[in-house]
Coordinates of C-alpha atoms and ligand atoms in Angstrom, one line a residue:
X1 CA 24.5 9.8 -16.1
X2 CA 20.7 10.5 -16.5
X3 CA 20.9 10.7 -20.3
X4 CA 22.0 7.2 -20.6
X5 CA 19.3 5.9 -18.0
X6 CA 16.3 4.5 -19.6
X7 CA 13.5 2.2 -18.6
X8 CA 10.9 1.9 -15.7
X9 CA 11.7 -1.2 -13.7
X10 CA 9.4 -2.8 -11.2
X11 CA 10.7 -5.3 -8.7
X12 CA 8.3 -8.4 -8.8
X13 CA 7.6 -10.2 -5.6
X14 CA 6.1 -13.7 -5.4
X15 CA 4.8 -16.0 -2.8
X16 CA 3.8 -19.6 -3.0
X17 CA 4.4 -19.9 -6.7
X18 CA 2.5 -16.8 -7.9
X19 CA 3.2 -13.2 -8.3
X20 CA 1.7 -11.3 -5.3
X21 CA -1.2 -9.0 -5.8
X22 CA 0.9 -6.0 -4.7
X23 CA 3.3 -6.8 -7.6
X24 CA 0.4 -6.8 -10.1
X25 CA -0.5 -3.4 -8.7
X26 CA 3.1 -2.4 -9.0
X27 CA 3.1 -3.3 -12.7
X28 CA 0.0 -1.3 -13.2
X29 CA 1.7 1.8 -11.4
X30 CA 4.9 1.3 -13.5
X31 CA 2.9 0.9 -16.8
X32 CA 1.4 4.4 -16.2
X33 CA 4.8 5.9 -15.6
X34 CA 6.4 4.1 -18.5
X35 CA 3.6 5.2 -21.0
X36 CA 3.9 8.7 -19.8
X37 CA 7.8 8.7 -20.4
X38 CA 7.5 6.6 -23.6
X39 CA 9.9 4.0 -22.1
X40 CA 9.7 0.3 -21.6
X41 CA 8.4 -1.3 -18.5
X42 CA 10.8 -4.0 -17.3
X43 CA 9.9 -6.4 -14.4
X44 CA 12.9 -7.8 -12.3
X45 CA 12.0 -11.2 -11.1
X46 CA 14.4 -13.0 -8.7
X47 CA 14.1 -16.5 -7.2
X48 CA 14.3 -20.1 -8.0
X49 CA 12.1 -21.9 -10.5
X50 CA 10.1 -18.7 -11.1
X51 CA 10.4 -18.5 -14.9
X52 CA 6.8 -19.1 -15.4
X53 CA 6.0 -16.0 -13.5
X54 CA 7.8 -13.9 -15.9
X55 CA 5.1 -14.7 -18.6
X56 CA 2.4 -13.6 -16.2
X57 CA 4.2 -10.4 -15.6
X58 CA 4.1 -9.7 -19.3
X59 CA 0.3 -10.5 -19.4
X60 CA -0.3 -8.1 -16.6
X61 CA 1.6 -5.2 -18.5
X62 CA 5.3 -5.6 -18.5
X63 CA 7.2 -5.2 -21.8
X64 CA 10.0 -7.4 -20.7
X65 CA 11.3 -9.4 -17.6
X66 CA 15.0 -9.6 -16.3
X67 CA 14.9 -13.1 -14.7
X68 CA 17.4 -14.0 -12.2
X69 CA 16.7 -17.6 -11.4
X70 CA 19.1 -19.7 -9.3
X71 CA 19.0 -22.2 -6.5
X72 CA 21.0 -19.7 -4.4
X73 CA 17.9 -17.5 -4.6
X74 CA 15.4 -19.9 -3.3
X75 CA 14.4 -17.9 -0.3
X76 CA 14.5 -14.2 0.1
X77 CA 17.9 -13.2 1.6
X78 CA 18.6 -9.5 1.3
X79 CA 22.4 -9.6 0.8
X80 CA 22.1 -11.9 -2.2
X81 CA 19.1 -10.2 -3.7
X82 CA 20.6 -6.8 -3.3
X83 CA 23.8 -8.0 -5.1
X84 CA 21.6 -9.4 -8.0
X85 CA 19.7 -6.2 -8.3
X86 CA 22.6 -3.8 -7.7
X87 CA 24.5 -5.5 -10.5
X88 CA 21.7 -5.1 -12.9
X89 CA 21.1 -1.4 -12.1
X90 CA 24.7 -0.6 -12.4
X91 CA 25.1 -2.3 -15.7
X92 CA 21.7 -1.3 -17.3
X93 CA 20.9 2.1 -15.6
X94 CA 17.2 2.3 -15.5
X95 CA 15.6 5.7 -15.3
X96 CA 12.9 4.7 -12.8
X97 CA 12.9 1.7 -10.3
X98 CA 9.8 0.9 -8.2
X99 CA 9.3 -1.5 -5.3
X100 CA 6.3 -2.4 -3.3
X101 CA 6.3 -0.6 0.1
X102 CA 6.2 -3.8 2.3
X103 CA 8.9 -5.4 4.4
X104 CA 10.8 -6.9 1.5
X105 CA 10.4 -4.0 -0.9
X106 CA 11.5 -1.5 1.7
X107 CA 14.5 -3.7 2.6
X108 CA 15.9 -4.3 -0.8
X109 CA 15.1 -0.8 -2.2
X110 CA 17.0 0.9 0.7
X111 CA 20.0 -1.4 0.1
X112 CA 20.1 -0.9 -3.5
X113 CA 19.6 2.9 -3.4
X114 CA 22.4 3.2 -0.8
X115 CA 24.7 1.3 -3.1
X116 CA 23.9 3.1 -6.3
X117 CA 23.7 5.8 -4.8
X118 CA 20.4 7.4 -5.3
X119 CA 17.5 8.7 -3.3
X120 CA 14.4 6.7 -2.2
X121 CA 11.0 8.2 -1.7
X122 CA 9.0 5.6 0.4
X123 CA 5.3 5.0 0.9
X124 CA 4.1 6.7 -2.2
X125 CA 0.3 6.7 -2.9
X126 CA 0.5 8.4 -6.5
X127 CA 3.1 8.8 -9.2
X128 CA 3.2 11.2 -11.9
X129 CA 5.6 12.4 -14.7
X130 CA 6.3 16.2 -14.9
X131 CA 9.1 18.8 -15.8
X132 CA 10.6 20.4 -12.6
X133 CA 12.1 23.8 -12.7
X134 CA 14.1 24.9 -9.7
X135 CA 16.1 28.3 -9.9
X136 CA 18.8 26.7 -7.6
X137 CA 19.2 23.4 -9.3
X138 CA 18.1 23.9 -12.9
X139 CA 15.4 22.6 -15.3
X140 CA 14.5 19.0 -15.5
X141 CA 12.4 17.3 -18.0
X142 CA 10.1 14.3 -17.3
X143 CA 10.9 13.6 -13.7
X144 CA 9.1 11.1 -11.7
X145 CA 7.0 12.8 -9.1
X146 CA 6.7 10.7 -6.0
X147 CA 3.6 11.7 -4.0
X148 CA 3.3 10.5 -0.4
X149 CA 1.7 11.8 2.8
X150 CA 4.0 14.2 4.8
X151 CA 4.1 14.2 8.5
X152 CA 1.3 16.8 8.7
X153 CA -1.8 17.1 6.7
X154 CA -0.5 17.5 3.3
X155 CA 0.9 15.4 0.4
X156 CA 4.5 15.8 -0.2
X157 CA 5.8 15.7 -3.7
X158 CA 9.3 14.4 -4.0
X159 CA 11.7 14.7 -6.8
X160 CA 15.1 13.1 -7.6
X161 CA 16.3 15.6 -10.2
X162 CA 19.9 14.4 -10.4
X163 CA 20.4 10.8 -9.4
X164 CA 19.3 7.7 -11.5
X165 CA 17.3 5.6 -11.0
X166 CA 14.7 7.5 -9.4
X167 CA 13.7 5.0 -6.9
X168 CA 10.3 4.8 -5.0
X169 CA 8.3 2.4 -2.9
X170 CA 4.6 2.2 -3.6
X171 CA 2.1 1.4 -0.9
X172 CA -0.2 -1.5 -1.7
X173 CA -3.8 -0.7 -2.4
X174 CA -3.3 2.5 -4.4
X175 CA -3.1 1.0 -7.9
X176 CA -5.3 -1.3 -9.7
X177 CA -4.0 -4.4 -11.5
X178 CA -4.5 -4.2 -15.3
X179 CA -6.7 -6.8 -17.0
X180 CA -4.3 -9.6 -18.1
X181 CA -3.8 -10.1 -21.8
X182 CA -2.7 -13.7 -22.6
X183 CA -1.8 -12.7 -26.1
X184 CA 0.8 -10.0 -24.9
X185 CA 4.3 -10.9 -25.9
X186 CA 7.5 -9.8 -24.1
X187 CA 11.1 -10.7 -23.9
X188 CA 12.3 -12.7 -20.8
X189 CA 16.2 -12.4 -20.3
X190 CA 17.9 -14.7 -18.1
X191 CA 20.7 -13.4 -16.1
X192 CA 23.4 -15.4 -14.4
X193 CA 23.9 -15.0 -10.6
X194 CA 27.1 -15.8 -8.8
X195 CA 26.5 -15.7 -5.0
X196 CA 29.4 -14.4 -2.8
X197 CA 30.4 -15.9 0.5
X198 CA 28.0 -14.0 2.6
X199 CA 28.8 -13.2 6.4
X200 CA 25.1 -14.4 7.1
X201 CA 22.7 -16.9 5.8
X202 CA 19.1 -17.8 6.2
X203 CA 18.7 -20.9 8.3
X204 CA 14.9 -21.0 8.7
X205 CA 11.9 -19.4 7.2
X206 CA 8.9 -19.3 9.4
X207 CA 5.4 -18.1 8.0
X208 CA 3.6 -15.6 10.3
X209 CA 0.1 -16.6 11.2
X210 CA -2.5 -14.5 9.3
X211 CA -3.0 -11.1 10.4
X212 CA -5.8 -10.8 13.0
X213 CA -8.0 -8.9 12.1
X214 CA -7.5 -9.5 8.4
X215 CA -8.3 -5.9 7.4
X216 CA -6.7 -6.1 4.0
X217 CA -8.7 -9.3 3.0
X218 CA -12.1 -8.1 4.3
X219 CA -14.9 -7.3 2.0
X220 CA -16.2 -4.7 4.5
X221 CA -14.3 -2.7 7.1
X222 CA -16.1 -1.0 9.9
X223 CA -13.9 1.4 11.5
X224 CA -14.3 3.4 14.7
X225 CA -12.7 6.8 15.6
X226 CA -12.4 9.2 18.4
X227 CA -16.1 10.1 17.9
X228 CA -16.9 7.1 20.0
X229 CA -15.9 9.0 23.2
X230 CA -18.8 11.4 23.3
X231 CA -22.2 11.9 21.9
X232 CA -23.4 14.9 19.8
X233 CA -24.2 16.9 23.0
X234 CA -20.7 16.3 24.2
X235 CA -21.7 13.8 27.0
X236 CA -19.1 11.1 27.6
X237 CA -20.3 7.7 26.4
X238 CA -19.0 4.2 27.0
X239 CA -17.0 3.5 23.8
X240 CA -17.7 -0.2 24.4
X241 CA -21.2 0.5 23.3
X242 CA -20.0 1.8 20.1
X243 CA -17.9 -1.2 19.6
X244 CA -20.9 -3.6 20.3
X245 CA -22.8 -1.7 17.5
X246 CA -19.7 -2.2 15.2
X247 CA -19.6 -5.9 16.0
X248 CA -23.5 -6.1 15.4
X249 CA -23.1 -4.4 12.1
X250 CA -20.3 -6.9 11.3
X251 CA -22.4 -9.7 12.3
X252 CA -25.4 -8.5 10.2
X253 CA -23.2 -8.0 7.0
X254 CA -21.7 -11.4 7.3
X255 CA -24.9 -13.3 8.1
X256 CA -27.2 -11.5 5.5
X257 CA -24.7 -10.7 2.8
X258 CA -22.2 -13.5 3.2
X259 CA -19.3 -10.9 3.2
X260 CA -16.3 -11.1 5.3
X261 CA -16.2 -8.1 7.7
X262 CA -13.6 -6.8 10.1
X263 CA -13.5 -3.9 12.6
X264 CA -10.9 -1.2 12.0
X265 CA -9.9 2.0 13.9
X266 CA -8.3 5.3 13.4
X267 CA -4.8 5.8 14.8
X268 CA -6.1 8.4 17.3
X269 CA -8.4 5.8 18.8
X270 CA -5.7 3.1 18.8
X271 CA -3.2 5.4 20.6
X272 CA -5.6 6.7 23.0
X273 CA -5.6 3.3 24.7
X274 CA -9.1 3.7 26.0
X275 CA -9.6 1.3 28.8
X276 CA -13.2 0.1 27.8
X277 CA -11.7 -1.0 24.5
X278 CA -8.7 -2.9 25.9
X279 CA -8.4 -6.2 24.0
X280 CA -10.8 -5.0 21.4
X281 CA -9.0 -2.2 19.6
X282 CA -5.3 -2.4 19.2
X283 CA -2.6 -1.6 16.6
X284 CA -3.6 -4.5 14.3
X285 CA -6.9 -2.7 13.8
X286 CA -5.3 0.6 12.6
X287 CA -6.2 1.8 9.2
X288 CA -4.1 4.4 7.3
X289 CA -0.7 5.6 6.5
X290 CA 1.0 3.8 9.4
X291 CA -1.5 1.1 9.7
X292 CA -3.1 -1.1 7.1
X293 CA -4.2 -0.1 3.6
X294 CA -7.6 -1.4 2.8
X295 CA -9.8 -1.5 -0.2
X296 CA -12.9 -3.2 0.7
X297 CA -16.3 -3.3 -1.2
X298 CA -17.6 -1.1 1.7
X299 CA -15.8 1.0 4.3
X300 CA -17.6 2.4 7.3
X301 CA -16.0 5.5 8.8
X302 CA -17.7 6.0 12.1
X303 CA -16.8 8.9 14.2
X304 CA -13.6 9.4 12.1
X305 CA -12.5 13.0 10.9
X306 CA -10.9 11.7 7.7
X307 CA -7.4 13.2 8.3
X308 CA -5.1 12.6 5.3
X309 CA -3.1 9.9 7.0
X310 CA -6.4 8.0 7.5
X311 CA -7.7 8.6 4.1
X312 CA -4.6 7.4 2.3
X313 CA -5.3 3.9 3.9
X314 CA -8.9 3.6 2.8
X315 CA -9.8 6.0 0.0
X316 CA -9.6 3.2 -2.6
X317 CA -12.7 1.4 -1.0
X318 CA -15.4 1.0 -3.5
X319 CA -18.1 2.6 -1.3
X320 CA -17.5 4.7 1.7
X321 CA -20.1 5.2 4.3
X322 CA -19.4 8.0 6.9
X323 CA -21.1 9.0 10.1
X324 CA -20.0 12.2 11.7
X325 CA -21.6 14.9 13.6
X326 CA -19.6 17.6 11.7
X327 CA -20.9 18.2 8.2
X328 CA -17.5 19.8 7.5
X329 CA -15.5 16.7 8.5
X330 CA -13.0 16.0 5.6
X331 CA -14.2 12.3 5.4
X332 CA -17.4 13.7 3.8
X333 CA -15.3 14.7 0.8
X334 CA -14.8 11.2 -0.1
X335 CA -17.9 9.5 1.4
X336 CA -20.4 8.0 -1.0
X337 CA -23.0 7.8 1.7
X338 CA -22.6 10.7 4.1
X339 CA -24.5 10.5 7.4
X340 CA -24.4 13.7 9.3
X341 CA -25.3 12.7 12.8
X342 CA -24.5 11.2 16.1
X343 CA -23.2 7.7 15.7
X344 CA -24.9 6.6 18.9
X345 CA -28.2 7.3 17.2
X346 CA -27.3 6.7 13.5
X347 CA -25.5 3.3 13.9
X348 CA -28.5 1.5 15.3
X349 CA -30.8 2.9 12.5
X350 CA -28.1 1.7 10.0
X351 CA -28.0 -1.8 11.4
X352 CA -31.8 -2.1 11.3
X353 CA -31.9 -0.7 7.8
X354 CA -29.5 -3.4 6.4
X355 CA -31.5 -6.2 8.2
X356 CA -30.0 -6.5 11.7
X357 CA -31.6 -6.2 15.1
X358 CA -30.9 -2.6 15.7
X359 CA -31.5 -2.6 19.4
X360 CA -28.1 -3.6 20.7
Ligands
FAD401 C1 3.0 10.5 10.5 C2 1.6 10.3 11.0 C3 1.0 9.2 10.6 C4 -0.4 8.9 10.9 N1 -1.0 7.8 10.6 C5 -2.2 7.6 10.7 C6 -2.9 6.2 10.4 O1 -2.3 5.4 9.9 N2 -4.1 6.2 10.5 C7 -4.9 7.2 11.1 O2 -6.1 6.9 11.3 N3 -4.4 8.4 11.6 C8 -3.1 8.5 11.3 N4 -2.5 9.6 11.8 C9 -3.3 10.6 12.7 C10 -4.2 11.4 11.9 O3 -3.6 12.7 11.4 C11 -5.4 11.9 12.7 O4 -5.0 12.4 14.0 C12 -6.4 10.7 13.2 O5 -6.7 10.1 11.9 C13 -7.6 11.3 13.7 O6 -8.4 10.2 14.2 P1 -10.0 10.4 14.3 O7 -10.7 10.8 13.2 O8 -10.5 9.1 15.1 O9 -10.1 11.6 15.4 P2 -10.6 13.1 15.4 O10 -9.8 13.8 14.4 O11 -10.6 13.6 16.7 O12 -11.9 13.0 14.8 C14 -13.1 12.5 15.6 C15 -14.3 12.7 14.6 O13 -15.4 12.3 15.3 C16 -16.5 13.2 15.0 N5 -17.5 13.0 16.1 C17 -17.3 13.2 17.4 N6 -18.4 12.7 18.3 C18 -19.1 12.0 17.4 C19 -20.4 11.4 17.4 N7 -21.0 11.1 18.8 N8 -20.9 10.8 16.4 C20 -20.3 10.8 15.2 N9 -19.1 11.6 14.9 C21 -18.5 12.2 16.0 C22 -15.9 14.6 15.0 O14 -16.7 15.4 14.5 C23 -14.6 14.3 14.4 O15 -14.5 14.5 12.9 C24 -1.1 10.0 11.5 C25 -0.6 11.1 11.8 C26 0.7 11.3 11.5 C27 1.4 12.6 11.9

């Protein structure tokens, strides 16, 4: 089966008449894999009246696009979309098939993987292509290496040696879209779609209100961790005081630099459900593997150790400022501006330094 399989496919999501940013990142991720394999990168585009987006996918790096455009596919409906994708996969046998690790990507990828059947590695943060030798299973050339955080502190490397396609979802925020090239040419192939008589149908689509806080859309994210509970001497502190500093930093950044700032948190702080932070820090503030992935211009990690599950959600930030009492804290391995010290002393100084009051 694997000898016949060829092509790296990416499932392209769109919203409000445009490809999503996550899809542009996915094209970039797929391009890297396709180049290493010396195979074609194929975008899979499904919807109604979306043919113009196929051109954009090519400009951003796809070699060609399989376009399933039908009024029956006007809104996302997993049973119909899974049918459309599954019939393409079973007929054309791609070698690799990538999806974005969001609600739609995970929903559709799981359904297709089950039907093929093949494996599905979810929430990858890196992808590679390597040979794989396993004494029990054999030798495999040019496998997709799917890299994602495991449940502890390490990165897991997942292989799908025998089944095709090798299917993976990729977390947003880990790849950078390629520069578009309007001169790039690629074939757009239209595929017919015959809907079945499904036992369910979509009766209404409601748009959720924008996320609050909008961590993913912020220019600056100021995140607090368990370090807020004590000062450097180990004396218990009021975490609400650290939160007020974070708010002052946010306000200063917004006022002086006209950048949109939001307050984030480590999962440990979110789950600690600290009474003093009730209504201020909740699940929607969490940055990391099981929270939001952010890529701001500046990320402040304040009293955060920098565990792997936190880092995978923020390591793509352009600049990282970390305040931590422990000079060995893992966050310092990726911080551009490491500040070793007590956040209750360093934060007010930092606020003053960037032009705020500093005496909150
Ligand atoms: C499956 C799974 C998924 C996970 N998902 C996430 C996730 O999405 N996001 C996430 O964040 N974590 C996640 N975690 C948890 C993660 O492993 C860590 O436990 C968590 O990130 C630690 O949070 P922290 O850095 O706030 O706390 P700690 O690890 O307790 O670190 C606190 C830090 O504060 C420093 N400190 C203490 N006092 C001060 C002070 N006064 N001033 C300055 N620094 C001080 C300490 O030196 C320490 O480095 C996940 C774990 C698992 C197993």
